[in-house]
Coordinates of C-alpha atoms and ligand atoms in Angstrom, one line a residue:
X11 CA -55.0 -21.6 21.1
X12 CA -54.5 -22.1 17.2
X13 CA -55.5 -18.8 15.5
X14 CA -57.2 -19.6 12.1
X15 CA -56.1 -17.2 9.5
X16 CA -58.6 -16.8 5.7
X17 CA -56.6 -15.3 3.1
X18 CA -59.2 -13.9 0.8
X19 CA -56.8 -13.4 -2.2
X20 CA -58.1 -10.3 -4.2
X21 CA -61.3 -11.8 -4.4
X22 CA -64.3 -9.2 -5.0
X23 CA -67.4 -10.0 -4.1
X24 CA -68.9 -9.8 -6.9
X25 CA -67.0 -12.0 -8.4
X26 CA -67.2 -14.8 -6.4
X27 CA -71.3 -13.8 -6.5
X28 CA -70.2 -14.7 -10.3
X29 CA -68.6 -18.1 -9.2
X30 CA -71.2 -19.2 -7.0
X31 CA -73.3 -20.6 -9.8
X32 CA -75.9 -22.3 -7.4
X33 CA -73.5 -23.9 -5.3
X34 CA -72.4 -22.3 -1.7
X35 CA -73.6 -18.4 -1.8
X36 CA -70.8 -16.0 -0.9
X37 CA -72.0 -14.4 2.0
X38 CA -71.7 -18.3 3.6
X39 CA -67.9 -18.9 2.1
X40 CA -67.1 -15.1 3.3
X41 CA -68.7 -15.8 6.8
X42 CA -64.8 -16.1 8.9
X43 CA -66.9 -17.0 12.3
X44 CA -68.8 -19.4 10.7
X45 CA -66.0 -21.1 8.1
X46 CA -63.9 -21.4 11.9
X47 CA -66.5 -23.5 13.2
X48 CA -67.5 -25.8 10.2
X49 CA -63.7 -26.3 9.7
X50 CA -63.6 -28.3 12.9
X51 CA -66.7 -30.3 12.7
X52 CA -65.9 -30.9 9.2
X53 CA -62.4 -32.7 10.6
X54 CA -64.4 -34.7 13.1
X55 CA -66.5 -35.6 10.9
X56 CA -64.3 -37.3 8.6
X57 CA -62.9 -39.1 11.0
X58 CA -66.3 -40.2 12.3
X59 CA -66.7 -41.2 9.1
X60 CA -64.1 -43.1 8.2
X61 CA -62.8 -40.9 5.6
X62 CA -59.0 -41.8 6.3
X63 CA -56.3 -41.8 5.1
X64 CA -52.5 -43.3 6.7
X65 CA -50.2 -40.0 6.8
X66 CA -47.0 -39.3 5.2
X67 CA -44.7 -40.1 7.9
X68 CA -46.5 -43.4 8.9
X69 CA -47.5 -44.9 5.7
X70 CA -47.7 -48.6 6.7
X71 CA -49.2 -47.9 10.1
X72 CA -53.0 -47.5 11.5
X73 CA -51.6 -46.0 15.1
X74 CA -51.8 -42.5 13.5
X75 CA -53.8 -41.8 10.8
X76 CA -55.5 -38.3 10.0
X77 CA -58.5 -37.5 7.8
X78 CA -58.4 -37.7 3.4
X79 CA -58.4 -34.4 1.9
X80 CA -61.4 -32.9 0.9
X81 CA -63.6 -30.0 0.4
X82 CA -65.1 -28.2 2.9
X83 CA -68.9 -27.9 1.3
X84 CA -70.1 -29.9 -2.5
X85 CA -69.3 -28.2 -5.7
X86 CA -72.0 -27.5 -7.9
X87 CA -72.6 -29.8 -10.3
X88 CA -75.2 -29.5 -13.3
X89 CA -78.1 -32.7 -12.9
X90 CA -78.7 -33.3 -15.9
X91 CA -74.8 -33.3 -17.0
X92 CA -74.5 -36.1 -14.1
X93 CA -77.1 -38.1 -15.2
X94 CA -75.4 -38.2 -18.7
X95 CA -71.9 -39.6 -17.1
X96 CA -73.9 -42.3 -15.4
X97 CA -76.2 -43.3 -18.4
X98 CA -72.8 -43.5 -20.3
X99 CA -71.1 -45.7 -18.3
X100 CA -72.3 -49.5 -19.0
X101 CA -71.5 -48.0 -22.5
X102 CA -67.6 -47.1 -21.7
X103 CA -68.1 -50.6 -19.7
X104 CA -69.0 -52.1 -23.4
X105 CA -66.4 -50.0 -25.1
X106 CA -63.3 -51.3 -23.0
X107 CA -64.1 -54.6 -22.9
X108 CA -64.7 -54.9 -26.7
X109 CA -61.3 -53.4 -27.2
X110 CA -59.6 -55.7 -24.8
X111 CA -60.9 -58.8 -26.9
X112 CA -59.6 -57.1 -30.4
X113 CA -56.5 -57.9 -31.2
X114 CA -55.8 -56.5 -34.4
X115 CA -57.0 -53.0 -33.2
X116 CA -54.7 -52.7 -30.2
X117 CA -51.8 -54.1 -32.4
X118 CA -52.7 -51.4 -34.8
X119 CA -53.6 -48.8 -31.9
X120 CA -51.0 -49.2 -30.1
X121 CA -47.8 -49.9 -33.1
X122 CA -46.4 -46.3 -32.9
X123 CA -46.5 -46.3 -29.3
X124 CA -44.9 -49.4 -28.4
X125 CA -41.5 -48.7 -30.6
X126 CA -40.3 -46.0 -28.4
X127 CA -42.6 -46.3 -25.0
X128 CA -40.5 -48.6 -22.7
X129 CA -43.5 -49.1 -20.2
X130 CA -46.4 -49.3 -22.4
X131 CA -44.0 -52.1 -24.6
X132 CA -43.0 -54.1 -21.9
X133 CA -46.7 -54.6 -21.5
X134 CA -47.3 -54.9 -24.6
X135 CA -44.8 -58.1 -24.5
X136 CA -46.8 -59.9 -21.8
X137 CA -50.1 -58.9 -24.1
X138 CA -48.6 -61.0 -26.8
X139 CA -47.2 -64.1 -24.8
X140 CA -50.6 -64.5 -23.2
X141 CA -52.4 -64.1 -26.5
X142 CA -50.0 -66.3 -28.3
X143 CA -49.8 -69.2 -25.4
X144 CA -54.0 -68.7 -25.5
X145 CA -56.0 -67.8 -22.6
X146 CA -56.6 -69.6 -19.8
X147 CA -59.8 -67.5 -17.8
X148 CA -63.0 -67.2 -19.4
X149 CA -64.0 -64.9 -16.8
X150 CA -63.2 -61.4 -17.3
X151 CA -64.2 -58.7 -14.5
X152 CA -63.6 -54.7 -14.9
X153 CA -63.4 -52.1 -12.7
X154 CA -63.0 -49.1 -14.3
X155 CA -63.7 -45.1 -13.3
X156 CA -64.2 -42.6 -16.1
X157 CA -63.1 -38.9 -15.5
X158 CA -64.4 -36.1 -16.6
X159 CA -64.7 -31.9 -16.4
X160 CA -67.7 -29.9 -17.8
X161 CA -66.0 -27.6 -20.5
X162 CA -67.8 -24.3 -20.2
X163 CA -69.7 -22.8 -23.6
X164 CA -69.8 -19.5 -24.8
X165 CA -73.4 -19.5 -23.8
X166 CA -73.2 -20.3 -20.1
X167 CA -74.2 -23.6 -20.3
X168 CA -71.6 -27.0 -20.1
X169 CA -70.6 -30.0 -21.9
X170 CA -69.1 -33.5 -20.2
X171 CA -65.9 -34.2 -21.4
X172 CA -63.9 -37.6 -20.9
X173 CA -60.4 -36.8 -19.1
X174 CA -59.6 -40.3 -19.4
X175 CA -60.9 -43.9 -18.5
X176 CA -58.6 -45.5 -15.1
X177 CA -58.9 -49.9 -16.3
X178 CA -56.9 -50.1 -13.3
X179 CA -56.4 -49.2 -9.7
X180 CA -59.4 -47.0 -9.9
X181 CA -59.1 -45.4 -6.7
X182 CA -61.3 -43.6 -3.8
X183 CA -64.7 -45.6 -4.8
X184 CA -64.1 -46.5 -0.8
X185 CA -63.8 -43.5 0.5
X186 CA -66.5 -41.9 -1.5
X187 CA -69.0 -44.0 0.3
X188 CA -68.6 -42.1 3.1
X189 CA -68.0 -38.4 2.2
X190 CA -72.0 -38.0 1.5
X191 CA -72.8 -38.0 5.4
X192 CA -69.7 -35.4 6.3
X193 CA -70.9 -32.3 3.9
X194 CA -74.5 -33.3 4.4
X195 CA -73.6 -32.6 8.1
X196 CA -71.5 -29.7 7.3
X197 CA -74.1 -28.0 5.2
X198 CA -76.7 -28.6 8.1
X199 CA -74.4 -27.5 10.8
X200 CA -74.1 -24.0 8.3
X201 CA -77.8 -24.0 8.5
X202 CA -78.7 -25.2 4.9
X203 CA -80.5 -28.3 5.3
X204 CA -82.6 -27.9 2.0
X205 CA -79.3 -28.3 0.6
X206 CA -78.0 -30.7 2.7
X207 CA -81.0 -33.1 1.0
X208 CA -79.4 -32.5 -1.9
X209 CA -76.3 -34.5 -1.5
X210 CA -76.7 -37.6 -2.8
X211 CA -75.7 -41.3 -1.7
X212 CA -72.9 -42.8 -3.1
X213 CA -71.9 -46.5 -2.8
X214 CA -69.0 -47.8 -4.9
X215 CA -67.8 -50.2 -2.3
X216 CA -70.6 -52.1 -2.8
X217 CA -70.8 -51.7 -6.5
X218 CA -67.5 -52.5 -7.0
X219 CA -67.7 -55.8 -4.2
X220 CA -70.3 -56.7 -6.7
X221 CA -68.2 -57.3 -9.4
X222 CA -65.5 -59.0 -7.3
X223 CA -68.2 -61.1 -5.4
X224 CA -69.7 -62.1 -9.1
X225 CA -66.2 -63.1 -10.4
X226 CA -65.2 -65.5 -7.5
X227 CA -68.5 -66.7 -7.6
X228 CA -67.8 -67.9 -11.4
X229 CA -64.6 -69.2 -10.4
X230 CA -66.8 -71.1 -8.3
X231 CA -63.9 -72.5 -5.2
X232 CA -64.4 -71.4 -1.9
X233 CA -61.2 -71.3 -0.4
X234 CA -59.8 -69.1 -3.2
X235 CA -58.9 -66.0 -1.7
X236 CA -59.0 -62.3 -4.0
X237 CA -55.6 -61.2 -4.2
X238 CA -55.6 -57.5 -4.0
X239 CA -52.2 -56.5 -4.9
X240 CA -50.9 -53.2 -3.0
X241 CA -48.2 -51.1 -3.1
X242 CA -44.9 -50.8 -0.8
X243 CA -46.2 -47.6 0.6
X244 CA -50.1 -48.3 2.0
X245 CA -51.4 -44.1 2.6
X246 CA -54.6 -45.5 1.1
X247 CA -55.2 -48.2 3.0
X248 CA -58.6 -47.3 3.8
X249 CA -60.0 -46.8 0.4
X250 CA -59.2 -50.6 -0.4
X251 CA -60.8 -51.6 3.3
X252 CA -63.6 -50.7 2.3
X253 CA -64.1 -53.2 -0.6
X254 CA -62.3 -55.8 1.1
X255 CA -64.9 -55.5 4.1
X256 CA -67.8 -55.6 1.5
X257 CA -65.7 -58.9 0.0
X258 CA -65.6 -60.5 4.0
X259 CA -68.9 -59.6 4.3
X260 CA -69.9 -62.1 2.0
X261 CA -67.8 -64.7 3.5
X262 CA -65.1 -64.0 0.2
X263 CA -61.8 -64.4 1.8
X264 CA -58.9 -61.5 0.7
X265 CA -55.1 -61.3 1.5
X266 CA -53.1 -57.9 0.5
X267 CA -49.6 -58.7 -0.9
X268 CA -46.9 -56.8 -2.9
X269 CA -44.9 -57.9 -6.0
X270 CA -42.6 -59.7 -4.0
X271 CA -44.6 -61.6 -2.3
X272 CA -45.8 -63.0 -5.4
X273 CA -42.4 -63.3 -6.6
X274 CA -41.1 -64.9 -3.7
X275 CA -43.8 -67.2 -3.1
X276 CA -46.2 -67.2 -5.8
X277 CA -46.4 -70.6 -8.6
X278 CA -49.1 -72.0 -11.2
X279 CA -49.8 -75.7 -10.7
X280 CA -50.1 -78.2 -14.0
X281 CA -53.7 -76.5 -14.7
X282 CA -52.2 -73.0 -14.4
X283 CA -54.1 -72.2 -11.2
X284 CA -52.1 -69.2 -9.2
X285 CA -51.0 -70.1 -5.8
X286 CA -49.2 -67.2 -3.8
X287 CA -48.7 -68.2 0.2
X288 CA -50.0 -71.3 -0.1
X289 CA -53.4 -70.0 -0.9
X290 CA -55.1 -70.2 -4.0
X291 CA -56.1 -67.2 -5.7
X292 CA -59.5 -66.8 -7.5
X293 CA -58.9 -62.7 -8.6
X294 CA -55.8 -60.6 -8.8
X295 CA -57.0 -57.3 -7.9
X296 CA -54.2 -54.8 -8.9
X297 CA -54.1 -51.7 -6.7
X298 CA -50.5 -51.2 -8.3
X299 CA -48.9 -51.7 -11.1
X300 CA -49.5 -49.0 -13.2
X301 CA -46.5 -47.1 -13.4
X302 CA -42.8 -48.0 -14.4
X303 CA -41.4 -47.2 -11.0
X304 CA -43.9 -50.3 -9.4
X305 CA -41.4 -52.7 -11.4
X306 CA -38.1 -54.5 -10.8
X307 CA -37.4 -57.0 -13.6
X308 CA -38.9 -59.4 -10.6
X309 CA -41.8 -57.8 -10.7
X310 CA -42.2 -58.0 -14.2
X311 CA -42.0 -61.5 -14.0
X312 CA -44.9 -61.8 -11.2
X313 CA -46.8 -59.6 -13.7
X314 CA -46.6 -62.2 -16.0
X315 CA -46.8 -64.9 -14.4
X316 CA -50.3 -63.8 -12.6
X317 CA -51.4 -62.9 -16.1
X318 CA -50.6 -66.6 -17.9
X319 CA -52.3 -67.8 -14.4
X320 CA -56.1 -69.3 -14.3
X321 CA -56.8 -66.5 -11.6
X322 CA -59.1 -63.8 -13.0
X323 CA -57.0 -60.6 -13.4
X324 CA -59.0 -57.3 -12.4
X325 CA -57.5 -55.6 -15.1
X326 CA -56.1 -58.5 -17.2
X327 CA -53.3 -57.3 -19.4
X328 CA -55.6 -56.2 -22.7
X329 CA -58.0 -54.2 -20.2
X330 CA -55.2 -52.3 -19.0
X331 CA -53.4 -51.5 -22.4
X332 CA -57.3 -50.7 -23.3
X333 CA -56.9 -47.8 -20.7
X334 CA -54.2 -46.0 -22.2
X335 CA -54.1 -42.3 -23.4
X336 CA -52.8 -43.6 -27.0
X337 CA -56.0 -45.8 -27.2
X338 CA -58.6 -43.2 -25.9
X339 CA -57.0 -41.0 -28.8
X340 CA -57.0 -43.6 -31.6
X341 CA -61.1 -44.3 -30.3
X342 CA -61.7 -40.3 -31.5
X343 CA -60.8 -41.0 -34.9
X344 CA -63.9 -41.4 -37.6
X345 CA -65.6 -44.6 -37.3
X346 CA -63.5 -46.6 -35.1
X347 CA -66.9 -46.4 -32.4
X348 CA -68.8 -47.2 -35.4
X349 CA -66.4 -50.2 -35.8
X350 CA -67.1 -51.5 -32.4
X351 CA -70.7 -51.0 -31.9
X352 CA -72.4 -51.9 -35.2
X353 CA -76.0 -51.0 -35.7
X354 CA -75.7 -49.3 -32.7
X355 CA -76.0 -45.6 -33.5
X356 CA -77.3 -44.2 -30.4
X357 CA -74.7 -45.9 -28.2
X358 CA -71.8 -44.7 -30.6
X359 CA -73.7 -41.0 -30.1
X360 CA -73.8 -41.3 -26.5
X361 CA -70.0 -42.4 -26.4
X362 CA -68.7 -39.9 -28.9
X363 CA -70.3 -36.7 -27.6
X364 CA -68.0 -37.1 -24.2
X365 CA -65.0 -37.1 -26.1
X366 CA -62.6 -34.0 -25.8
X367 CA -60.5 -33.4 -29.6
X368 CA -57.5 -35.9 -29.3
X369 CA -55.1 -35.5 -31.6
X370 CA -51.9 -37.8 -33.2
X371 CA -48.4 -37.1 -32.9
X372 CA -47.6 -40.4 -35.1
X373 CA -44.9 -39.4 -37.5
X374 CA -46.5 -37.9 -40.8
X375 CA -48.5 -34.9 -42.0
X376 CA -51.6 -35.7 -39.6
X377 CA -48.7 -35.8 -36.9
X378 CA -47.0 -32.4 -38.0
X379 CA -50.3 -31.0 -38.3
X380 CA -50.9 -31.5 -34.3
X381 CA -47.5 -30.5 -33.6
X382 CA -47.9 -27.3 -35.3
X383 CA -51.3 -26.6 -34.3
X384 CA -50.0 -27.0 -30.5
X385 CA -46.9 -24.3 -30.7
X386 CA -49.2 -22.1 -32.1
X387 CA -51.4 -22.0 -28.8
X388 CA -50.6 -23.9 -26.4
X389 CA -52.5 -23.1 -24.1
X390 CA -55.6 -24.5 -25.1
X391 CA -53.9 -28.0 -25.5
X392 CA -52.3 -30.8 -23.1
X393 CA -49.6 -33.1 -24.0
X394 CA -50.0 -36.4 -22.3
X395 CA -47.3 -39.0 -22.1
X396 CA -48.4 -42.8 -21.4
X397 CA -48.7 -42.6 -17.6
X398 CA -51.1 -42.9 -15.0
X399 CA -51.3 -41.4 -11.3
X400 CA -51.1 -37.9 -12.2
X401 CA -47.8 -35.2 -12.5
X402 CA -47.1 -36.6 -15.8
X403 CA -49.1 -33.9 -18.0
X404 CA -47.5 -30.7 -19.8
X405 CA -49.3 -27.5 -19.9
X406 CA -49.0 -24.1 -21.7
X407 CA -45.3 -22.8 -22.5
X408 CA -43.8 -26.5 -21.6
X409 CA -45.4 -27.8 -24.2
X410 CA -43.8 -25.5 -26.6
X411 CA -40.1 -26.7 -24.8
X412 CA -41.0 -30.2 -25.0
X413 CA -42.2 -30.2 -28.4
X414 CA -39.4 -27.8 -29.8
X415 CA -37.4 -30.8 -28.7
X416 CA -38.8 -34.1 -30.3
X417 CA -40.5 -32.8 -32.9
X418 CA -38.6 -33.7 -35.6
X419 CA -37.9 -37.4 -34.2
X420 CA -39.9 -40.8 -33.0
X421 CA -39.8 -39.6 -29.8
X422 CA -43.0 -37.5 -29.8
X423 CA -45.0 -40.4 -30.7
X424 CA -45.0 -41.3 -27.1
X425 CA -47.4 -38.4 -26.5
X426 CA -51.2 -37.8 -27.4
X427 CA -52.6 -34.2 -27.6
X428 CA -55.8 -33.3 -26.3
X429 CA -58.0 -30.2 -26.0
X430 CA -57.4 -28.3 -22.9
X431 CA -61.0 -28.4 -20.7
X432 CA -61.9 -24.8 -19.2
X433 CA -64.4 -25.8 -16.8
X434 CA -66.1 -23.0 -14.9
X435 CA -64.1 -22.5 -11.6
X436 CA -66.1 -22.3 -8.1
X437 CA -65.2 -21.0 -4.6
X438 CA -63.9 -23.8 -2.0
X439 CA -61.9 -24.3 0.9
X440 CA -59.2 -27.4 0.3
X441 CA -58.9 -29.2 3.7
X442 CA -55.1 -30.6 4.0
X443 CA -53.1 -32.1 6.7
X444 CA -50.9 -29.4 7.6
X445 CA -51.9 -27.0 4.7
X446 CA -53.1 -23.7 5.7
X447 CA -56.6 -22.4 5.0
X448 CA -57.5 -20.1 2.7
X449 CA -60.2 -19.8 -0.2
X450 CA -59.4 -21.3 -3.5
X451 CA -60.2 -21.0 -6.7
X452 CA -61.2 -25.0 -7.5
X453 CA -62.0 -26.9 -10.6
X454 CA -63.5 -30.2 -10.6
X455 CA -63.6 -33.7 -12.2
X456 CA -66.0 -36.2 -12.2
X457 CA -65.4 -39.5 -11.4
X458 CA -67.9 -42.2 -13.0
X459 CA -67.2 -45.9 -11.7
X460 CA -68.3 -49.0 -14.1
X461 CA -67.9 -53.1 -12.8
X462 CA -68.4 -55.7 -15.5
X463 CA -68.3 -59.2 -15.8
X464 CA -68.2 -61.2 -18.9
X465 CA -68.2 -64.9 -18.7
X466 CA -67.0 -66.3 -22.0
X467 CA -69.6 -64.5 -24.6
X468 CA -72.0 -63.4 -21.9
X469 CA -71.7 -60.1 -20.2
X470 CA -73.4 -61.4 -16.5
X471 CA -73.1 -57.6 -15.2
X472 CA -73.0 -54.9 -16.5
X473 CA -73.1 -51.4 -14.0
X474 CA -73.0 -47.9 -13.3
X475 CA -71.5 -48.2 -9.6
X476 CA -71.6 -45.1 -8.2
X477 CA -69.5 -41.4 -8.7
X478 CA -66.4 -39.4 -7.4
X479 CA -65.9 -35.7 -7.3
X480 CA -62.7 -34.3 -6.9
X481 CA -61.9 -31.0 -6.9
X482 CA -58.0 -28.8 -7.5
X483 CA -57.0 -25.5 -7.1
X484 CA -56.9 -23.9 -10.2
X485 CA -53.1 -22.7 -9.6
X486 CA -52.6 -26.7 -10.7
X487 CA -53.0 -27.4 -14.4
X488 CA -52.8 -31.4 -13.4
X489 CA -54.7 -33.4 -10.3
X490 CA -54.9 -36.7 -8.5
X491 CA -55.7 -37.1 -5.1
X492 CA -52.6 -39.5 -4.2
X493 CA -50.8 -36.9 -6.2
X494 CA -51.7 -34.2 -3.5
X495 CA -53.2 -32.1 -5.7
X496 CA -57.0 -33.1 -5.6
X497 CA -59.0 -33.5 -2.7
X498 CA -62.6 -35.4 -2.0
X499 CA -65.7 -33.8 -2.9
X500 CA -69.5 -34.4 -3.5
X501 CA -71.8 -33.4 -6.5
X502 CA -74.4 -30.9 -5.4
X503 CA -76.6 -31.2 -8.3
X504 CA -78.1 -28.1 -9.0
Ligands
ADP601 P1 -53.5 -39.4 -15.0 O1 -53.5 -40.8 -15.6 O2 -52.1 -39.0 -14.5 O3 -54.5 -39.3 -13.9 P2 -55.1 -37.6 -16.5 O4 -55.4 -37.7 -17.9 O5 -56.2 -38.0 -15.6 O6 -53.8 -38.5 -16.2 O7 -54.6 -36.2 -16.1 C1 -54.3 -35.8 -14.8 C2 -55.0 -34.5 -14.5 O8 -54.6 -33.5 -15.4 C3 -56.5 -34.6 -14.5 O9 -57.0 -35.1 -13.3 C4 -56.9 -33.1 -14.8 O10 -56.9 -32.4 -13.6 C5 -55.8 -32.6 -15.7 N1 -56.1 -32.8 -17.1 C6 -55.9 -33.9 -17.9 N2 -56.3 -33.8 -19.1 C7 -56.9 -32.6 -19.2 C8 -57.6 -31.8 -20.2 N3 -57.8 -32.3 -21.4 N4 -58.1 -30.6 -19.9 C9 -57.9 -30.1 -18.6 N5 -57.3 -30.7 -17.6 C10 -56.8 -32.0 -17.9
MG602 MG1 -56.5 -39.2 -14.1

């Protein structure tokens, strides 16, 4: 028999009364009979679910597979605060795609960044020989997810603050179609079914299908297939399913290949249409591809090659260099909203009063400024490099080494600085794969998920498609899921 051991570290009770903040009372989270119990329905009921994930030791195969990490009951989450990240969103859906057609702004944005970023200037050089051979694809679909956490005020209350917006690989929209049913079962089993009404549906698959489904629509053949393009090592596998199954579903055919297979097999014909296994591809949907370790000089070459194709690219190379942290920091400056929605006030309002203070390290006095104002306290600052897929961040007294150290040269240009959110921590139990239980301290982020599509001039949708919530221990200053840090959550809106 397994014994199930709760470390309660130092926690008093009436602190955690403190942390409840209408989510899960303590007496529930201190209950050891009861947490036993709910623990091994929760498991079965992920897997009843669906929510799955491959495991470490069997990445590329279904024979085993074990549940996705993920809370053991929803984190409180303020309504109307959620309400404000989904109004937002078709904004942020605007707001990238406007960027992605400017040209002179991501030159500009993007100028300090590219001399001494490898990564972000290598695709900065397929940006360029696209834009200078002209495009091919009128049709331009996004998938996007915007993070955020709710900074807490001195007064109790909380503001939504953008983390940053994913253009590509947005992840777990699959997976959080199905985590609504396992904590509303949970919360019933704990005998709390008022708030077990309270968990709300959730259907990105769908939402993002839509977008996908819209696209090869416009591209308008039907044996074009949607290329969703995956990684070596497939833990995930699941999460994409679930879009690709909304995509077959509609009779939209889909094939999963890496880099390679591109490169190995992949050619445009005379009208620049993409052809990869003999089959002709209608959408590129990049599941990878976002970090420098996803490319050999090959796989650069695929990258451009699918991005001078006819295919529509889900993100096509402006979208994604419209994602990056030097980008999100160049939008907080003065008027640059104002710049792309003219006349627009409200919009520009909306937009600006998610942003978190982003600061320069561009050579210069605005540039010294930020340096200086970061060694001086650190801790309420993160330095961000130009990566995705979390582990890349720098936090408290690192900052102060990493800074100390490129400072006074070009190097520190290929950093932003941002405002460290404090969001108000809650009481949770993390449920791992071979990680002990105990009751954490857990901060969350929310996850917003946006699918356009813009046919020449005309935007032909433009959505909100559904939410994420994932949720840390607060002994990690960064997160990501895949990362192992974060696992799956739900909003109870309170
Ligand atoms: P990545 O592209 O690696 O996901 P993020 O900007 O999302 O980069 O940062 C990774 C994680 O670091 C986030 O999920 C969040 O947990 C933490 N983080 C990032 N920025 C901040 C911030 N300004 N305040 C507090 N935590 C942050
Ligand atoms: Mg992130």
């Amino acid at each position: 028999m397994v014994t199930l051991q709760i470390r309660y570290v130092g926690l008093t009770l009436h602190r955690l009364t403190a942390m409840a903040a209408n989510g899960i009372p303590e007496d529930v989270l201190m209950d050891h009979d009861l947490i036993k119990d709910l623990v091994d329905v929760a498991k079965d009921s992920a897997l009843l679910n669906g929510v799955l994930m491959r495991t470490k030791e069997t990445p590329n195969s279904s024979e085993v597979v074990t549940y996705a990490p993920f809370t053991l009951f929803p984190s409180p989450v303020p309504k109307a605060i959620f309400h404000q990240a989904l109004a937002v969103q078709t904004h942020y859906n605007r707001l990238v795609d406007k960027i992605s057609q400017d040209s002179s702004f991501l030159e500009e944005a993007l100028a300090s960044t590219i001399k001494v970023d490898d990564f972000t200037g290598r695709l900065f050089n397929i940006y360029r020989h696209v834009l200078q051979e002209g495009k091919t694809q009128s049709i331009v679909l996004g998938l996007n997810r915007s993070d955020y956490m709710l900074d807490q005020n001195g007064d109790g209350s909380a503001s939504l603050k953008q983390i940053e917006i994913n253009t590509i690989a947005a992840s777990f929209g699959g997976l959080a179609s199905h985590t609504p049913n396992i904590h509303r079962h949970i919360l019933k089993v704990a005998g709390r079914l008022e708030d077990s009404k309270r968990i709300l549906d959730n259907n990105p698959s769908a939402g993002l299908a839509k977008g996908l489904a819209k696209a090869w629509d416009l591209y308008g053949s039907e044996r074009a297939v949607v290329l969703v393009l995956v990684e070596e090592l497939q833990r995930n596998i699941f999460d994409h399913r679930y879009v690709e199954n909304e995509l077959w579903k509609r009779n939209i055919p889909v094939i999963r290949r890496q880099f390679e297979d591109v490169s190995k097999t992949g050619f445009l014909d005379q009208d620049k249409r993409l052809f990869v296994d003999g089959r002709e591809v209608a959408i590129v949907y990049f599941r990878n591809g976002y970090m420098p370790q996803n490319y050999t000089e090959q796989n650069w070459e695929a990258r451009l090659m699918m991005e001078r194709s006819m295919a529509v690219k889900c993100p096509d190379i402006s979208t994604h260099l419209a994602g990056t942290k030097k980008v999100q920091q160049e939008l907080a400056r003065p008027g640059v909203l104002e710049r792309f929605f003219p006349g627009e006030p409200d919009v520009v309002d909306q937009i600006r009063a998610t942003f978190a203070g982003l600061y320069t390290l561009d050579m210069g006095p605005e540039g010294d400024k930020t340096v200086a104002m970061a060694l001086a306290k650190p801790d309420q600052f993160v330095l961000k490099p130009q990566r995705e897929g979390g582990g890349n961040n720098i936090y408290g007294a690192e900052i102060c080494q990493v800074l100390e150290g490129v400072k006074q040269s070009t190097e520190r240009m290929t950093y932003i600085l941002m405002d460290k959110v404090q969001p108000r921590p809650v009481h949770n139990y993390l449920l791992r794969l071979g990680t002990p239980l105990k009751l954490s301290t857990c901060l969350s982020e929310l996850g917003v998920f946006g699918a356009y599509v813009r046919h020449g001039q005309d935007m032909v949708l433009n959505e909100c498609a559904g939410h994420l919530l994932r949720t840390k221990s607060d002994e990690h200053s960064d997160g990501g899921v895949a990362a192992g840090v974060a696992v799956l959550d739900n909003p109870l809106l309170v």
